[in-house]
Amino acid sequence: MNEITIEAGRAERQYWRDLWRYRELFYFLAWRGILVRYKQTVIGIAWALIRPILTMLVLTFIFGKLAKMPSGGVPYPILVFCGMLPWQFFATAFSESGNSLVSNAGMISKVYFPRLVVPVSSVITSFVDFLISATLMVLVMVWYGFMPGPQVFALPLFVILAFATAFGAGLWVSALMVRYRDFRFIVPFAVQFGLYISPVGFSSNVVPEQWRLLYSINPMVGVIDGFRWSILGDQNIYWPGLCISLVMVFLVIVSGIWYFRRTERTFADVI
């Protein structure tokens, strides 16, 4: 007769081992997400290039030409692109993660696997678009004859920070979407509102000094400032605000994992 030993905490450890065992599912869902996103489109994956170009042109015209925002001595399109690159990645991952569990309802209700795989694969899919847009930014910098300084080697750290922010926020919205379908209307509004309160089309240096620490509670402020500092160099980075953003990203990830794991056992019943 087989003996079963009940050990405290074993189920939780097994869950994280299962994430590694199901690692191929990450690749499959991410690849499928890329194919579905551009399926039956006329120009296919070129949409990943057209969207940032159009957004850059609009923001440059509004903030650079009409509002006359300062650019710190760099071409305004480059300033905008450096802010738009991490923001577009976050916004896309946030939206895709929100719909990821609902879109895979059939698989979730019938097959066991760690549900954490689904929103994470959505972030990976959005990261592919990020890499495509990054190549476009390089071309824009070549066009303007702008070369980054040695601080560009710190850019991977801020890429990881952007990925972590998208991951933590994606966990929250994906778990909430399963139980409260109203979030499919809230998420687009939150993304649009976040664009206005994040320094995408302007430098955060224009924010009054007495408000900068409070402004940095938005974790994307630190991410965008870090991108600009790494690429442009002469853009001053507000280090206290960056520390606040790091703390906020950590809290979003920890609380997102906690809430996702707490509600995960009910996904198959309510989805």
Coordinates of C-alpha atoms in Angstrom, one line a residue:
M1 CA 0.0 0.0 0.0
N2 CA 1.4 3.4 -1.0
E3 CA 2.1 5.8 1.8
I4 CA 1.1 9.4 1.4
T5 CA 3.0 12.0 3.4
I6 CA 1.4 15.4 3.9
E7 CA 4.1 18.1 4.2
A8 CA 3.4 21.7 5.0
G9 CA 4.2 24.0 2.1
R10 CA 4.9 21.1 -0.3
A11 CA 2.0 22.0 -2.6
E12 CA 3.3 25.6 -3.0
R13 CA 6.8 24.4 -3.9
Q14 CA 5.4 21.9 -6.4
Y15 CA 3.5 24.7 -8.1
W16 CA 6.8 26.6 -8.8
R17 CA 8.4 23.4 -10.0
D18 CA 5.4 22.9 -12.4
L19 CA 6.2 26.3 -13.9
W20 CA 9.5 24.9 -15.1
R21 CA 8.0 21.6 -16.2
Y22 CA 5.5 23.5 -18.3
R23 CA 8.1 25.9 -19.7
E24 CA 7.3 24.8 -23.3
L25 CA 3.8 26.1 -22.8
F26 CA 5.2 29.6 -22.4
Y27 CA 6.8 29.3 -25.8
F28 CA 3.7 27.8 -27.4
L29 CA 1.3 30.4 -26.1
A30 CA 3.6 33.3 -26.8
W31 CA 4.1 32.1 -30.4
R32 CA 0.4 31.5 -30.9
G33 CA -0.3 35.0 -29.5
I34 CA 2.1 36.6 -32.1
L35 CA 0.4 34.6 -35.0
V36 CA -3.1 35.4 -33.9
R37 CA -2.4 39.1 -33.4
Y38 CA -1.3 39.6 -37.0
K39 CA -3.4 36.9 -38.7
Q40 CA -5.4 38.1 -41.7
T41 CA -3.8 41.6 -41.6
V42 CA -2.7 43.2 -44.9
I43 CA 0.8 44.2 -43.8
G44 CA 1.2 41.8 -40.9
I45 CA 3.9 42.4 -38.3
A46 CA 4.6 45.8 -39.9
W47 CA 1.8 47.1 -37.6
A48 CA 4.4 46.9 -34.8
L49 CA 6.4 49.6 -36.7
I50 CA 3.5 51.7 -38.0
R51 CA 1.9 52.2 -34.6
P52 CA 5.0 53.7 -32.8
I53 CA 5.7 55.9 -35.8
L54 CA 2.2 57.4 -35.8
T55 CA 2.2 57.8 -32.0
M56 CA 5.6 59.5 -32.2
L57 CA 4.4 62.0 -34.8
V58 CA 1.3 62.9 -32.9
L59 CA 3.0 63.4 -29.6
T60 CA 5.9 65.3 -31.2
F61 CA 3.4 67.7 -32.8
I62 CA 1.3 68.1 -29.7
F63 CA 4.0 68.5 -27.0
G64 CA 7.0 69.6 -29.1
K65 CA 5.3 72.0 -31.6
L66 CA 2.1 73.2 -29.9
A67 CA 3.0 73.0 -26.2
K68 CA 6.7 73.9 -26.8
M69 CA 7.9 71.5 -24.2
P70 CA 11.7 71.5 -23.6
S71 CA 13.6 68.6 -25.0
G72 CA 16.9 69.0 -23.1
G73 CA 18.9 69.7 -26.3
V74 CA 18.0 66.4 -28.1
P75 CA 15.7 66.0 -31.1
Y76 CA 12.1 65.9 -29.8
P77 CA 11.1 62.8 -31.8
I78 CA 13.9 60.9 -30.0
L79 CA 12.8 62.2 -26.6
V80 CA 9.3 60.9 -27.4
F81 CA 10.4 57.6 -28.8
C82 CA 12.5 56.9 -25.6
G83 CA 9.4 57.4 -23.5
M84 CA 7.0 55.7 -25.9
L85 CA 9.0 52.5 -26.2
P86 CA 8.6 51.3 -22.6
W87 CA 5.1 52.7 -22.3
Q88 CA 3.8 50.9 -25.4
F89 CA 5.3 47.7 -24.1
F90 CA 3.6 48.1 -20.7
A91 CA 0.3 49.2 -22.2
T92 CA 0.2 46.3 -24.7
A93 CA 1.2 43.7 -22.0
F94 CA -1.3 45.2 -19.5
S95 CA -4.2 44.9 -22.1
E96 CA -3.2 41.5 -23.4
S97 CA -2.7 40.0 -19.9
G98 CA -6.2 41.2 -18.9
N99 CA -7.9 39.2 -21.6
S100 CA -5.5 36.3 -21.5
L101 CA -7.3 34.0 -19.0
V102 CA -10.8 34.8 -20.5
S103 CA -9.5 34.1 -24.0
N104 CA -8.1 30.7 -22.9
A105 CA -11.2 29.8 -20.9
G106 CA -11.6 26.4 -22.7
M107 CA -8.1 25.3 -21.9
I108 CA -8.3 26.6 -18.3
S109 CA -11.5 24.8 -17.5
K110 CA -10.4 21.4 -18.9
V111 CA -6.6 21.0 -18.5
Y112 CA -4.4 21.4 -15.5
F113 CA -1.3 23.6 -15.7
P114 CA -0.1 26.5 -13.6
R115 CA -2.4 29.3 -14.7
L116 CA 0.4 31.8 -14.2
V117 CA 1.8 30.6 -17.5
V118 CA -1.1 32.4 -19.4
P119 CA -0.6 36.1 -18.4
V120 CA 3.2 35.7 -18.5
S121 CA 3.1 34.4 -22.0
S122 CA 1.1 37.5 -22.9
V123 CA 3.8 39.7 -21.6
I124 CA 6.4 37.7 -23.6
T125 CA 4.3 38.3 -26.7
S126 CA 4.2 42.0 -26.1
F127 CA 8.0 42.0 -25.5
V128 CA 8.4 40.8 -29.1
D129 CA 6.7 44.0 -30.3
F130 CA 8.9 45.9 -28.0
L131 CA 12.0 44.5 -29.7
I132 CA 10.7 45.3 -33.1
S133 CA 10.0 48.9 -32.0
A134 CA 13.4 49.1 -30.5
T135 CA 15.0 48.5 -33.9
L136 CA 12.9 51.4 -35.3
M137 CA 14.2 53.6 -32.5
V138 CA 17.8 52.8 -33.5
L139 CA 16.9 53.9 -37.1
V140 CA 15.5 57.1 -35.8
M141 CA 18.6 57.8 -33.9
V142 CA 20.8 57.1 -36.9
W143 CA 18.6 59.4 -39.0
Y144 CA 19.3 62.3 -36.5
G145 CA 22.9 61.3 -36.1
F146 CA 22.5 60.8 -32.4
M147 CA 24.8 58.4 -30.5
P148 CA 24.2 57.3 -26.9
G149 CA 27.0 57.5 -24.3
P150 CA 28.4 54.7 -22.2
Q151 CA 25.4 54.8 -19.9
V152 CA 23.5 52.9 -22.6
F153 CA 24.9 49.7 -21.0
A154 CA 22.5 50.3 -18.1
L155 CA 19.6 50.0 -20.5
P156 CA 19.0 46.2 -20.0
L157 CA 18.4 46.9 -16.3
F158 CA 15.5 49.3 -17.2
V159 CA 14.2 46.8 -19.7
I160 CA 14.0 44.3 -16.9
L161 CA 12.2 46.9 -14.8
A162 CA 9.7 47.5 -17.6
F163 CA 9.1 43.8 -17.9
A164 CA 8.6 43.5 -14.1
T165 CA 6.1 46.3 -14.1
A166 CA 4.1 44.8 -16.9
F167 CA 4.3 41.4 -15.3
G168 CA 3.0 42.6 -11.9
A169 CA 0.2 44.7 -13.3
G170 CA -0.7 42.0 -15.7
L171 CA -1.2 39.5 -12.9
W172 CA -3.6 41.8 -11.1
V173 CA -5.8 42.7 -14.1
S174 CA -5.9 39.1 -15.5
A175 CA -7.1 37.7 -12.1
L176 CA -9.6 40.5 -11.7
M177 CA -10.9 40.1 -15.2
V178 CA -11.9 36.5 -14.5
R179 CA -14.3 37.4 -11.7
Y180 CA -15.3 41.0 -12.8
R181 CA -15.8 41.3 -16.5
D182 CA -16.3 45.0 -16.1
F183 CA -12.5 45.3 -16.2
R184 CA -12.6 44.8 -20.0
F185 CA -14.0 48.3 -20.1
I186 CA -11.8 49.7 -17.3
V187 CA -8.5 48.5 -18.8
P188 CA -8.6 50.6 -22.0
F189 CA -9.6 53.6 -20.0
A190 CA -6.7 53.0 -17.5
V191 CA -4.2 52.7 -20.4
Q192 CA -5.4 55.9 -22.0
F193 CA -5.4 57.7 -18.6
G194 CA -1.9 56.3 -17.9
L195 CA -0.6 57.8 -21.1
Y196 CA -1.5 61.3 -19.9
I197 CA 0.0 60.9 -16.4
S198 CA 3.2 59.3 -17.5
P199 CA 6.1 61.3 -19.1
V200 CA 5.7 59.8 -22.5
G201 CA 5.3 62.9 -24.7
F202 CA 7.4 65.2 -22.4
S203 CA 10.3 65.0 -20.0
S204 CA 9.5 64.5 -16.3
N205 CA 11.8 67.5 -15.6
V206 CA 8.9 69.8 -16.3
V207 CA 7.1 68.5 -13.3
P208 CA 7.5 71.0 -10.3
E209 CA 10.1 69.9 -7.8
Q210 CA 7.6 69.7 -4.9
W211 CA 5.4 67.2 -6.9
R212 CA 8.1 65.0 -8.4
L213 CA 8.3 62.5 -5.5
L214 CA 4.5 62.1 -5.5
Y215 CA 4.5 61.8 -9.3
S216 CA 7.0 59.0 -9.0
I217 CA 4.5 56.8 -7.3
N218 CA 3.5 55.9 -10.9
P219 CA 6.2 53.1 -11.5
M220 CA 6.3 53.9 -15.2
V221 CA 7.8 57.3 -14.4
G222 CA 11.0 55.7 -13.1
V223 CA 11.0 53.2 -16.0
I224 CA 10.7 56.0 -18.6
D225 CA 13.2 58.2 -16.9
G226 CA 15.6 55.3 -16.8
F227 CA 15.2 54.7 -20.5
R228 CA 15.8 58.3 -21.4
W229 CA 18.8 58.6 -19.1
S230 CA 20.4 55.4 -20.6
I231 CA 19.8 56.4 -24.2
L232 CA 20.1 60.2 -24.1
G233 CA 22.5 60.6 -21.3
D234 CA 22.1 64.3 -20.7
Q235 CA 18.6 63.9 -19.4
N236 CA 18.8 64.3 -15.6
I237 CA 17.4 61.3 -13.7
Y238 CA 15.5 61.9 -10.5
W239 CA 17.1 59.3 -8.3
P240 CA 14.7 59.6 -5.3
G241 CA 11.8 59.1 -7.7
L242 CA 13.5 56.1 -9.3
C243 CA 13.8 54.5 -5.8
I244 CA 10.1 55.1 -5.2
S245 CA 9.3 53.5 -8.6
L246 CA 11.5 50.5 -7.7
V247 CA 9.6 50.0 -4.4
M248 CA 6.2 50.4 -6.2
V249 CA 7.2 47.8 -8.9
F250 CA 8.3 45.4 -6.1
L251 CA 4.9 45.9 -4.3
V252 CA 3.0 45.4 -7.5
I253 CA 4.7 42.1 -8.3
V254 CA 4.5 40.7 -4.8
S255 CA 0.8 41.7 -4.3
G256 CA 0.0 40.5 -7.9
I257 CA 1.5 37.0 -7.3
W258 CA -0.3 36.9 -3.9
Y259 CA -3.7 37.8 -5.3
F260 CA -3.3 35.6 -8.4
R261 CA -2.4 32.6 -6.4
R262 CA -5.2 33.3 -3.9
T263 CA -7.9 33.3 -6.7
E264 CA -6.3 30.8 -9.1
R265 CA -8.1 27.8 -7.6
T266 CA -11.5 29.4 -8.5
F267 CA -10.6 30.3 -12.2
A268 CA -12.0 27.1 -13.7
D269 CA -15.3 27.5 -11.8
V270 CA -16.1 31.1 -12.6
I271 CA -14.5 31.6 -16.0

